[in-house]
């Protein structure tokens, strides 16, 4: 039975799902020797036991394992090592470039954009106007007055 409170044993050991028992034992012993704490050592031992002693549990983990899973990404690790330090000195860039001021912006263009957006007439919604008419349509003259037309 798969234990849900612990990670996948294949992931813990960093092995593919098709790993042989001998590979599992070798990798587990190697990781147990290199473990920095007792908790890590117990986790590695638990992963070995799950995969070696319980064949049905191993089968479950194999079935639910993502095909061709790679738990160690060497390209990513190399990228991290190369770019560990930030290549940009932010303090030097800030000292080199003053903050933008009013002279850096075209105020006339900004005002024109703002006014164009503000003065743009909204589209008329005829359906709403007809449904919310100030008078009921019927026979005869409409009771529409000037204030209804002006103020809605």
GROMACS .gro file of N, CA and C in nm:
model
  456
    1UNK      N    1   0.083  -0.117   0.000
    1UNK     CA    2   0.000   0.000   0.000
    1UNK      C    3   0.088   0.125   0.000
    2UNK      N    4   0.051   0.221  -0.083
    2UNK     CA    5   0.128   0.344  -0.095
    2UNK      C    6   0.105   0.431   0.028
    3UNK      N    7   0.215   0.480   0.082
    3UNK     CA    8   0.208   0.570   0.197
    3UNK      C    9   0.196   0.712   0.144
    4UNK      N   10   0.093   0.783   0.187
    4UNK     CA   11   0.068   0.916   0.130
    4UNK      C   12   0.141   1.028   0.203
    5UNK      N   13   0.193   1.002   0.322
    5UNK     CA   14   0.260   1.109   0.395
    5UNK      C   15   0.410   1.115   0.367
    6UNK      N   16   0.460   1.027   0.281
    6UNK     CA   17   0.602   1.027   0.245
    6UNK      C   18   0.615   1.033   0.094
    7UNK      N   19   0.729   1.080   0.045
    7UNK     CA   20   0.746   1.091  -0.101
    7UNK      C   21   0.763   0.954  -0.166
    8UNK      N   22   0.760   0.954  -0.296
    8UNK     CA   23   0.779   0.832  -0.373
    8UNK      C   24   0.919   0.777  -0.347
    9UNK      N   25   0.932   0.646  -0.314
    9UNK     CA   26   1.064   0.589  -0.287
    9UNK      C   27   1.161   0.602  -0.405
   10UNK      N   28   1.111   0.593  -0.526
   10UNK     CA   29   1.198   0.610  -0.642
   10UNK      C   30   1.254   0.751  -0.645
   11UNK      N   31   1.173   0.848  -0.607
   11UNK     CA   32   1.219   0.986  -0.603
   11UNK      C   33   1.319   1.006  -0.490
   12UNK      N   34   1.294   0.943  -0.375
   12UNK     CA   35   1.386   0.955  -0.261
   12UNK      C   36   1.524   0.903  -0.299
   13UNK      N   37   1.526   0.789  -0.367
   13UNK     CA   38   1.653   0.727  -0.404
   13UNK      C   39   1.710   0.783  -0.534
   14UNK      N   40   1.628   0.856  -0.609
   14UNK     CA   41   1.674   0.913  -0.736
   14UNK      C   42   1.696   0.808  -0.842
   15UNK      N   43   1.612   0.706  -0.842
   15UNK     CA   44   1.625   0.595  -0.938
   15UNK      C   45   1.503   0.587  -1.027
   16UNK      N   46   1.520   0.533  -1.149
   16UNK     CA   47   1.403   0.512  -1.235
   16UNK      C   48   1.318   0.396  -1.184
   17UNK      N   49   1.195   0.388  -1.230
   17UNK     CA   50   1.103   0.284  -1.183
   17UNK      C   51   1.146   0.144  -1.225
   18UNK      N   52   1.228   0.132  -1.327
   18UNK     CA   53   1.271  -0.001  -1.373
   18UNK      C   54   1.403  -0.045  -1.309
   19UNK      N   55   1.445   0.022  -1.203
   19UNK     CA   56   1.572  -0.012  -1.137
   19UNK      C   57   1.563  -0.151  -1.074
   20UNK      N   58   1.673  -0.225  -1.085
   20UNK     CA   59   1.680  -0.360  -1.027
   20UNK      C   60   1.702  -0.349  -0.876
   21UNK      N   61   1.674  -0.461  -0.806
   21UNK     CA   62   1.691  -0.462  -0.661
   21UNK      C   63   1.834  -0.430  -0.620
   22UNK      N   64   1.931  -0.480  -0.696
   22UNK     CA   65   2.071  -0.455  -0.663
   22UNK      C   66   2.102  -0.305  -0.670
   23UNK      N   67   2.050  -0.238  -0.774
   23UNK     CA   68   2.071  -0.093  -0.786
   23UNK      C   69   2.006  -0.018  -0.669
   24UNK      N   70   1.889  -0.065  -0.629
   24UNK     CA   71   1.818   0.000  -0.518
   24UNK      C   72   1.898  -0.013  -0.389
   25UNK      N   73   1.951  -0.133  -0.364
   25UNK     CA   74   2.029  -0.157  -0.242
   25UNK      C   75   2.157  -0.073  -0.244
   26UNK      N   76   2.228  -0.073  -0.357
   26UNK     CA   77   2.352   0.003  -0.366
   26UNK      C   78   2.327   0.153  -0.346
   27UNK      N   79   2.226   0.204  -0.413
   27UNK     CA   80   2.196   0.347  -0.402
   27UNK      C   81   2.149   0.381  -0.260
   28UNK      N   82   2.067   0.295  -0.202
   28UNK     CA   83   2.018   0.318  -0.066
   28UNK      C   84   2.131   0.319   0.036
   29UNK      N   85   2.224   0.223   0.024
   29UNK     CA   86   2.336   0.219   0.117
   29UNK      C   87   2.427   0.341   0.100
   30UNK      N   88   2.448   0.380  -0.025
   30UNK     CA   89   2.530   0.498  -0.052
   30UNK      C   90   2.468   0.623   0.010
   31UNK      N   91   2.338   0.639  -0.007
   31UNK     CA   92   2.271   0.756   0.048
   31UNK      C   93   2.266   0.752   0.201
   32UNK      N   94   2.252   0.632   0.258
   32UNK     CA   95   2.251   0.618   0.404
   32UNK      C   96   2.386   0.660   0.462
   33UNK      N   97   2.493   0.626   0.393
   33UNK     CA   98   2.627   0.664   0.441
   33UNK      C   99   2.649   0.815   0.429
   34UNK      N  100   2.591   0.876   0.327
   34UNK     CA  101   2.611   1.019   0.304
   34UNK      C  102   2.508   1.106   0.376
   35UNK      N  103   2.410   1.044   0.441
   35UNK     CA  104   2.302   1.119   0.506
   35UNK      C  105   2.358   1.210   0.615
   36UNK      N  106   2.304   1.331   0.621
   36UNK     CA  107   2.350   1.429   0.719
   36UNK      C  108   2.279   1.416   0.853
   37UNK      N  109   2.162   1.353   0.853
   37UNK     CA  110   2.087   1.340   0.978
   37UNK      C  111   2.024   1.201   0.987
   38UNK      N  112   1.979   1.168   1.107
   38UNK     CA  113   1.913   1.039   1.126
   38UNK      C  114   1.780   1.034   1.051
   39UNK      N  115   1.712   1.147   1.041
   39UNK     CA  116   1.584   1.150   0.969
   39UNK      C  117   1.604   1.116   0.821
   40UNK      N  118   1.709   1.169   0.761
   40UNK     CA  119   1.738   1.136   0.621
   40UNK      C  120   1.774   0.989   0.608
   41UNK      N  121   1.855   0.941   0.699
   41UNK     CA  122   1.896   0.801   0.695
   41UNK      C  123   1.774   0.709   0.705
   42UNK      N  124   1.682   0.742   0.796
   42UNK     CA  125   1.559   0.662   0.811
   42UNK      C  126   1.473   0.669   0.685
   43UNK      N  127   1.469   0.784   0.621
   43UNK     CA  128   1.391   0.798   0.497
   43UNK      C  129   1.450   0.712   0.386
   44UNK      N  130   1.583   0.710   0.372
   44UNK     CA  131   1.646   0.627   0.269
   44UNK      C  132   1.623   0.479   0.298
   45UNK      N  133   1.633   0.441   0.424
   45UNK     CA  134   1.611   0.301   0.462
   45UNK      C  135   1.465   0.263   0.435
   46UNK      N  136   1.373   0.352   0.467
   46UNK     CA  137   1.231   0.326   0.441
   46UNK      C  138   1.206   0.307   0.291
   47UNK      N  139   1.268   0.391   0.208
   47UNK     CA  140   1.250   0.381   0.063
   47UNK      C  141   1.302   0.247   0.012
   48UNK      N  142   1.418   0.204   0.063
   48UNK     CA  143   1.472   0.073   0.021
   48UNK      C  144   1.375  -0.038   0.060
   49UNK      N  145   1.326  -0.036   0.183
   49UNK     CA  146   1.235  -0.140   0.230
   49UNK      C  147   1.107  -0.143   0.148
   50UNK      N  148   1.054  -0.026   0.114
   50UNK     CA  149   0.931  -0.021   0.035
   50UNK      C  150   0.948  -0.087  -0.102
   51UNK      N  151   1.065  -0.071  -0.160
   51UNK     CA  152   1.085  -0.121  -0.296
   51UNK      C  153   1.136  -0.265  -0.299
   52UNK      N  154   1.204  -0.309  -0.195
   52UNK     CA  155   1.265  -0.443  -0.198
   52UNK      C  156   1.178  -0.547  -0.130
   53UNK      N  157   1.130  -0.517  -0.011
   53UNK     CA  158   1.061  -0.621   0.068
   53UNK      C  159   0.914  -0.634   0.034
   54UNK      N  160   0.853  -0.532  -0.019
   54UNK     CA  161   0.709  -0.536  -0.047
   54UNK      C  162   0.687  -0.527  -0.199
   55UNK      N  163   0.671  -0.641  -0.262
   55UNK     CA  164   0.661  -0.643  -0.409
   55UNK      C  165   0.533  -0.576  -0.459
   56UNK      N  166   0.423  -0.592  -0.387
   56UNK     CA  167   0.298  -0.528  -0.431
   56UNK      C  168   0.306  -0.376  -0.417
   57UNK      N  169   0.369  -0.330  -0.311
   57UNK     CA  170   0.385  -0.186  -0.293
   57UNK      C  171   0.475  -0.129  -0.401
   58UNK      N  172   0.581  -0.202  -0.435
   58UNK     CA  173   0.670  -0.156  -0.542
   58UNK      C  174   0.594  -0.148  -0.674
   59UNK      N  175   0.510  -0.247  -0.699
   59UNK     CA  176   0.431  -0.248  -0.822
   59UNK      C  177   0.338  -0.126  -0.826
   60UNK      N  178   0.278  -0.092  -0.713
   60UNK     CA  179   0.192   0.027  -0.708
   60UNK      C  180   0.272   0.153  -0.740
   61UNK      N  181   0.389   0.165  -0.679
   61UNK     CA  182   0.472   0.283  -0.706
   61UNK      C  183   0.516   0.286  -0.853
   62UNK      N  184   0.545   0.171  -0.911
   62UNK     CA  185   0.584   0.166  -1.052
   62UNK      C  186   0.468   0.209  -1.141
   63UNK      N  187   0.347   0.164  -1.107
   63UNK     CA  188   0.231   0.197  -1.189
   63UNK      C  189   0.198   0.346  -1.185
   64UNK      N  190   0.217   0.407  -1.069
   64UNK     CA  191   0.182   0.549  -1.054
   64UNK      C  192   0.299   0.642  -1.080
   65UNK      N  193   0.412   0.587  -1.118
   65UNK     CA  194   0.530   0.667  -1.148
   65UNK      C  195   0.515   0.729  -1.287
   66UNK      N  196   0.556   0.853  -1.301
   66UNK     CA  197   0.553   0.920  -1.432
   66UNK      C  198   0.657   0.853  -1.521
   67UNK      N  199   0.621   0.817  -1.645
   67UNK     CA  200   0.718   0.751  -1.733
   67UNK      C  201   0.841   0.839  -1.758
   68UNK      N  202   0.957   0.776  -1.756
   68UNK     CA  203   1.085   0.842  -1.781
   68UNK      C  204   1.109   0.962  -1.689
   69UNK      N  205   1.070   0.948  -1.564
   69UNK     CA  206   1.092   1.057  -1.468
   69UNK      C  207   1.241   1.071  -1.439
   70UNK      N  208   1.288   1.195  -1.439
   70UNK     CA  209   1.427   1.223  -1.406
   70UNK      C  210   1.426   1.315  -1.284
   71UNK      N  211   1.479   1.263  -1.174
   71UNK     CA  212   1.474   1.338  -1.049
   71UNK      C  213   1.594   1.430  -1.033
   72UNK      N  214   1.695   1.411  -1.112
   72UNK     CA  215   1.812   1.498  -1.107
   72UNK      C  216   1.830   1.561  -1.245
   73UNK      N  217   1.821   1.690  -1.252
   73UNK     CA  218   1.834   1.761  -1.379
   73UNK      C  219   1.973   1.823  -1.385
   74UNK      N  220   2.064   1.757  -1.457
   74UNK     CA  221   2.203   1.801  -1.462
   74UNK      C  222   2.218   1.936  -1.530
   75UNK      N  223   2.138   1.961  -1.634
   75UNK     CA  224   2.146   2.090  -1.703
   75UNK      C  225   2.106   2.203  -1.609
   76UNK      N  226   2.001   2.182  -1.532
   76UNK     CA  227   1.955   2.284  -1.438
   76UNK      C  228   2.059   2.307  -1.328
   77UNK      N  229   2.118   2.201  -1.277
   77UNK     CA  230   2.221   2.214  -1.174
   77UNK      C  231   2.341   2.292  -1.227
   78UNK      N  232   2.380   2.266  -1.351
   78UNK     CA  233   2.491   2.338  -1.413
   78UNK      C  234   2.455   2.486  -1.428
   79UNK      N  235   2.334   2.515  -1.470
   79UNK     CA  236   2.288   2.653  -1.484
   79UNK      C  237   2.292   2.725  -1.349
   80UNK      N  238   2.249   2.659  -1.245
   80UNK     CA  239   2.250   2.719  -1.111
   80UNK      C  240   2.393   2.749  -1.067
   81UNK      N  241   2.484   2.656  -1.092
   81UNK     CA  242   2.624   2.679  -1.053
   81UNK      C  243   2.683   2.798  -1.128
   82UNK      N  244   2.654   2.808  -1.259
   82UNK     CA  245   2.710   2.916  -1.340
   82UNK      C  246   2.654   3.053  -1.301
   83UNK      N  247   2.528   3.057  -1.268
   83UNK     CA  248   2.461   3.185  -1.245
   83UNK      C  249   2.422   3.205  -1.099
   84UNK      N  250   2.499   3.151  -1.010
   84UNK     CA  251   2.469   3.164  -0.867
   84UNK      C  252   2.474   3.310  -0.823
   85UNK      N  253   2.578   3.381  -0.866
   85UNK     CA  254   2.592   3.522  -0.829
   85UNK      C  255   2.518   3.609  -0.930
   86UNK      N  256   2.457   3.714  -0.882
   86UNK     CA  257   2.386   3.807  -0.969
   86UNK      C  258   2.489   3.886  -1.051
   87UNK      N  259   2.483   3.879  -1.184
   87UNK     CA  260   2.583   3.947  -1.266
   87UNK      C  261   2.564   4.099  -1.271
   88UNK      N  262   2.453   4.148  -1.219
   88UNK     CA  263   2.424   4.291  -1.226
   88UNK      C  264   2.437   4.351  -1.087
   89UNK      N  265   2.509   4.463  -1.079
   89UNK     CA  266   2.521   4.536  -0.953
   89UNK      C  267   2.412   4.643  -0.952
   90UNK      N  268   2.305   4.616  -0.881
   90UNK     CA  269   2.188   4.704  -0.883
   90UNK      C  270   2.222   4.841  -0.824
   91UNK      N  271   2.303   4.845  -0.721
   91UNK     CA  272   2.339   4.973  -0.660
   91UNK      C  273   2.416   5.060  -0.759
   92UNK      N  274   2.507   4.999  -0.835
   92UNK     CA  275   2.583   5.076  -0.934
   92UNK      C  276   2.492   5.127  -1.046
   93UNK      N  277   2.397   5.044  -1.088
   93UNK     CA  278   2.303   5.089  -1.191
   93UNK      C  279   2.217   5.204  -1.142
   94UNK      N  280   2.173   5.197  -1.017
   94UNK     CA  281   2.090   5.303  -0.961
   94UNK      C  282   2.169   5.433  -0.950
   95UNK      N  283   2.294   5.425  -0.911
   95UNK     CA  284   2.377   5.545  -0.899
   95UNK      C  285   2.410   5.603  -1.036
   96UNK      N  286   2.422   5.517  -1.134
   96UNK     CA  287   2.459   5.557  -1.270
   96UNK      C  288   2.344   5.627  -1.342
   97UNK      N  289   2.222   5.582  -1.316
   97UNK     CA  290   2.104   5.635  -1.385
   97UNK      C  291   2.014   5.707  -1.286
   98UNK      N  292   1.991   5.837  -1.305
   98UNK     CA  293   1.902   5.908  -1.213
   98UNK      C  294   1.756   5.867  -1.237
   99UNK      N  295   1.671   5.885  -1.139
   99UNK     CA  296   1.530   5.851  -1.160
   99UNK      C  297   1.468   5.942  -1.265
  100UNK      N  298   1.366   5.895  -1.336
  100UNK     CA  299   1.306   5.977  -1.442
  100UNK      C  300   1.238   6.101  -1.385
  101UNK      N  301   1.248   6.209  -1.458
  101UNK     CA  302   1.185   6.335  -1.418
  101UNK      C  303   1.082   6.378  -1.521
  102UNK      N  304   1.024   6.495  -1.501
  102UNK     CA  305   0.920   6.546  -1.592
  102UNK      C  306   0.974   6.566  -1.733
  103UNK      N  307   1.102   6.601  -1.745
  103UNK     CA  308   1.159   6.626  -1.878
  103UNK      C  309   1.175   6.497  -1.959
  104UNK      N  310   1.166   6.382  -1.894
  104UNK     CA  311   1.179   6.255  -1.964
  104UNK      C  312   1.049   6.211  -2.031
  105UNK      N  313   0.940   6.278  -2.000
  105UNK     CA  314   0.810   6.240  -2.055
  105UNK      C  315   0.759   6.348  -2.148
  106UNK      N  316   0.686   6.306  -2.251
  106UNK     CA  317   0.622   6.400  -2.342
  106UNK      C  318   0.484   6.430  -2.284
  107UNK      N  319   0.475   6.538  -2.205
  107UNK     CA  320   0.352   6.570  -2.134
  107UNK      C  321   0.237   6.602  -2.229
  108UNK      N  322   0.268   6.665  -2.342
  108UNK     CA  323   0.163   6.697  -2.438
  108UNK      C  324   0.098   6.568  -2.491
  109UNK      N  325   0.180   6.469  -2.524
  109UNK     CA  326   0.127   6.343  -2.574
  109UNK      C  327   0.046   6.271  -2.465
  110UNK      N  328   0.093   6.276  -2.340
  110UNK     CA  329   0.019   6.212  -2.231
  110UNK      C  330  -0.117   6.278  -2.209
  111UNK      N  331  -0.120   6.412  -2.212
  111UNK     CA  332  -0.247   6.483  -2.195
  111UNK      C  333  -0.342   6.451  -2.309
  112UNK      N  334  -0.291   6.445  -2.431
  112UNK     CA  335  -0.376   6.412  -2.546
  112UNK      C  336  -0.433   6.271  -2.534
  113UNK      N  337  -0.351   6.177  -2.492
  113UNK     CA  338  -0.402   6.040  -2.472
  113UNK      C  339  -0.511   6.037  -2.366
  114UNK      N  340  -0.488   6.110  -2.257
  114UNK     CA  341  -0.585   6.113  -2.148
  114UNK      C  342  -0.716   6.177  -2.194
  115UNK      N  343  -0.707   6.292  -2.261
  115UNK     CA  344  -0.828   6.360  -2.306
  115UNK      C  345  -0.903   6.279  -2.411
  116UNK      N  346  -0.832   6.216  -2.501
  116UNK     CA  347  -0.896   6.132  -2.602
  116UNK      C  348  -0.974   6.020  -2.537
  117UNK      N  349  -0.916   5.959  -2.436
  117UNK     CA  350  -0.985   5.850  -2.366
  117UNK      C  351  -1.104   5.902  -2.288
  118UNK      N  352  -1.091   6.020  -2.227
  118UNK     CA  353  -1.200   6.075  -2.146
  118UNK      C  354  -1.317   6.125  -2.232
  119UNK      N  355  -1.287   6.181  -2.348
  119UNK     CA  356  -1.391   6.241  -2.432
  119UNK      C  357  -1.452   6.143  -2.530
  120UNK      N  358  -1.412   6.021  -2.527
  120UNK     CA  359  -1.467   5.921  -2.618
  120UNK      C  360  -1.610   5.889  -2.575
  121UNK      N  361  -1.703   5.903  -2.667
  121UNK     CA  362  -1.844   5.879  -2.636
  121UNK      C  363  -1.869   5.729  -2.622
  122UNK      N  364  -1.945   5.691  -2.520
  122UNK     CA  365  -1.974   5.548  -2.504
  122UNK      C  366  -2.073   5.502  -2.611
  123UNK      N  367  -2.072   5.375  -2.640
  123UNK     CA  368  -2.165   5.318  -2.736
  123UNK      C  369  -2.304   5.318  -2.676
  124UNK      N  370  -2.402   5.348  -2.760
  124UNK     CA  371  -2.541   5.349  -2.713
  124UNK      C  372  -2.595   5.208  -2.698
  125UNK      N  373  -2.673   5.187  -2.594
  125UNK     CA  374  -2.733   5.056  -2.570
  125UNK      C  375  -2.883   5.070  -2.593
  126UNK      N  376  -2.927   5.041  -2.717
  126UNK     CA  377  -3.067   5.060  -2.753
  126UNK      C  378  -3.159   4.966  -2.677
  127UNK      N  379  -3.115   4.847  -2.652
  127UNK     CA  380  -3.200   4.750  -2.582
  127UNK      C  381  -3.236   4.802  -2.443
  128UNK      N  382  -3.139   4.854  -2.371
  128UNK     CA  383  -3.164   4.909  -2.238
  128UNK      C  384  -3.255   5.030  -2.247
  129UNK      N  385  -3.236   5.115  -2.348
  129UNK     CA  386  -3.319   5.234  -2.363
  129UNK      C  387  -3.464   5.198  -2.389
  130UNK      N  388  -3.488   5.096  -2.471
  130UNK     CA  389  -3.624   5.056  -2.502
  130UNK      C  390  -3.689   4.987  -2.382
  131UNK      N  391  -3.613   4.901  -2.314
  131UNK     CA  392  -3.670   4.827  -2.200
  131UNK      C  393  -3.700   4.919  -2.082
  132UNK      N  394  -3.623   5.024  -2.064
  132UNK     CA  395  -3.642   5.114  -1.950
  132UNK      C  396  -3.698   5.249  -1.997
  133UNK      N  397  -3.795   5.244  -2.081
  133UNK     CA  398  -3.856   5.365  -2.134
  133UNK      C  399  -3.929   5.439  -2.022
  134UNK      N  400  -3.931   5.573  -2.024
  134UNK     CA  401  -3.999   5.648  -1.917
  134UNK      C  402  -4.152   5.645  -1.928
  135UNK      N  403  -4.206   5.589  -2.035
  135UNK     CA  404  -4.352   5.580  -2.048
  135UNK      C  405  -4.388   5.443  -2.104
  136UNK      N  406  -4.509   5.403  -2.082
  136UNK     CA  407  -4.560   5.276  -2.133
  136UNK      C  408  -4.614   5.299  -2.273
  137UNK      N  409  -4.569   5.219  -2.370
  137UNK     CA  410  -4.621   5.238  -2.505
  137UNK      C  411  -4.769   5.201  -2.511
  138UNK      N  412  -4.842   5.275  -2.583
  138UNK     CA  413  -4.985   5.249  -2.597
  138UNK      C  414  -5.045   5.339  -2.703
  139UNK      N  415  -5.177   5.342  -2.708
  139UNK     CA  416  -5.248   5.422  -2.807
  139UNK      C  417  -5.253   5.567  -2.759
  140UNK      N  418  -5.234   5.657  -2.849
  140UNK     CA  419  -5.243   5.798  -2.815
  140UNK      C  420  -5.108   5.864  -2.806
  141UNK      N  421  -5.110   5.985  -2.757
  141UNK     CA  422  -4.986   6.062  -2.745
  141UNK      C  423  -4.905   6.012  -2.627
  142UNK      N  424  -4.777   6.019  -2.642
  142UNK     CA  425  -4.691   5.975  -2.533
  142UNK      C  426  -4.681   6.083  -2.427
  143UNK      N  427  -4.675   6.044  -2.302
  143UNK     CA  428  -4.664   6.143  -2.196
  143UNK      C  429  -4.520   6.190  -2.177
  144UNK      N  430  -4.444   6.190  -2.284
  144UNK     CA  431  -4.303   6.229  -2.279
  144UNK      C  432  -4.291   6.380  -2.266
  145UNK      N  433  -4.215   6.424  -2.171
  145UNK     CA  434  -4.197   6.566  -2.149
  145UNK      C  435  -4.050   6.602  -2.173
  146UNK      N  436  -4.022   6.730  -2.175
  146UNK     CA  437  -3.887   6.778  -2.202
  146UNK      C  438  -3.791   6.729  -2.094
  147UNK      N  439  -3.833   6.732  -1.968
  147UNK     CA  440  -3.743   6.689  -1.861
  147UNK      C  441  -3.709   6.541  -1.873
  148UNK      N  442  -3.802   6.459  -1.928
  148UNK     CA  443  -3.773   6.317  -1.948
  148UNK      C  444  -3.665   6.299  -2.055
  149UNK      N  445  -3.671   6.380  -2.157
  149UNK     CA  446  -3.573   6.369  -2.264
  149UNK      C  447  -3.436   6.416  -2.217
  150UNK      N  448  -3.433   6.526  -2.144
  150UNK     CA  449  -3.305   6.583  -2.102
  150UNK      C  450  -3.242   6.502  -1.988
  151UNK      N  451  -3.319   6.470  -1.887
  151UNK     CA  452  -3.263   6.406  -1.768
  151UNK      C  453  -3.282   6.255  -1.765
  152UNK      N  454  -3.348   6.195  -1.861
  152UNK     CA  455  -3.362   6.050  -1.868
  152UNK      C  456  -3.469   6.004  -1.780
   0.00000   0.00000   0.00000
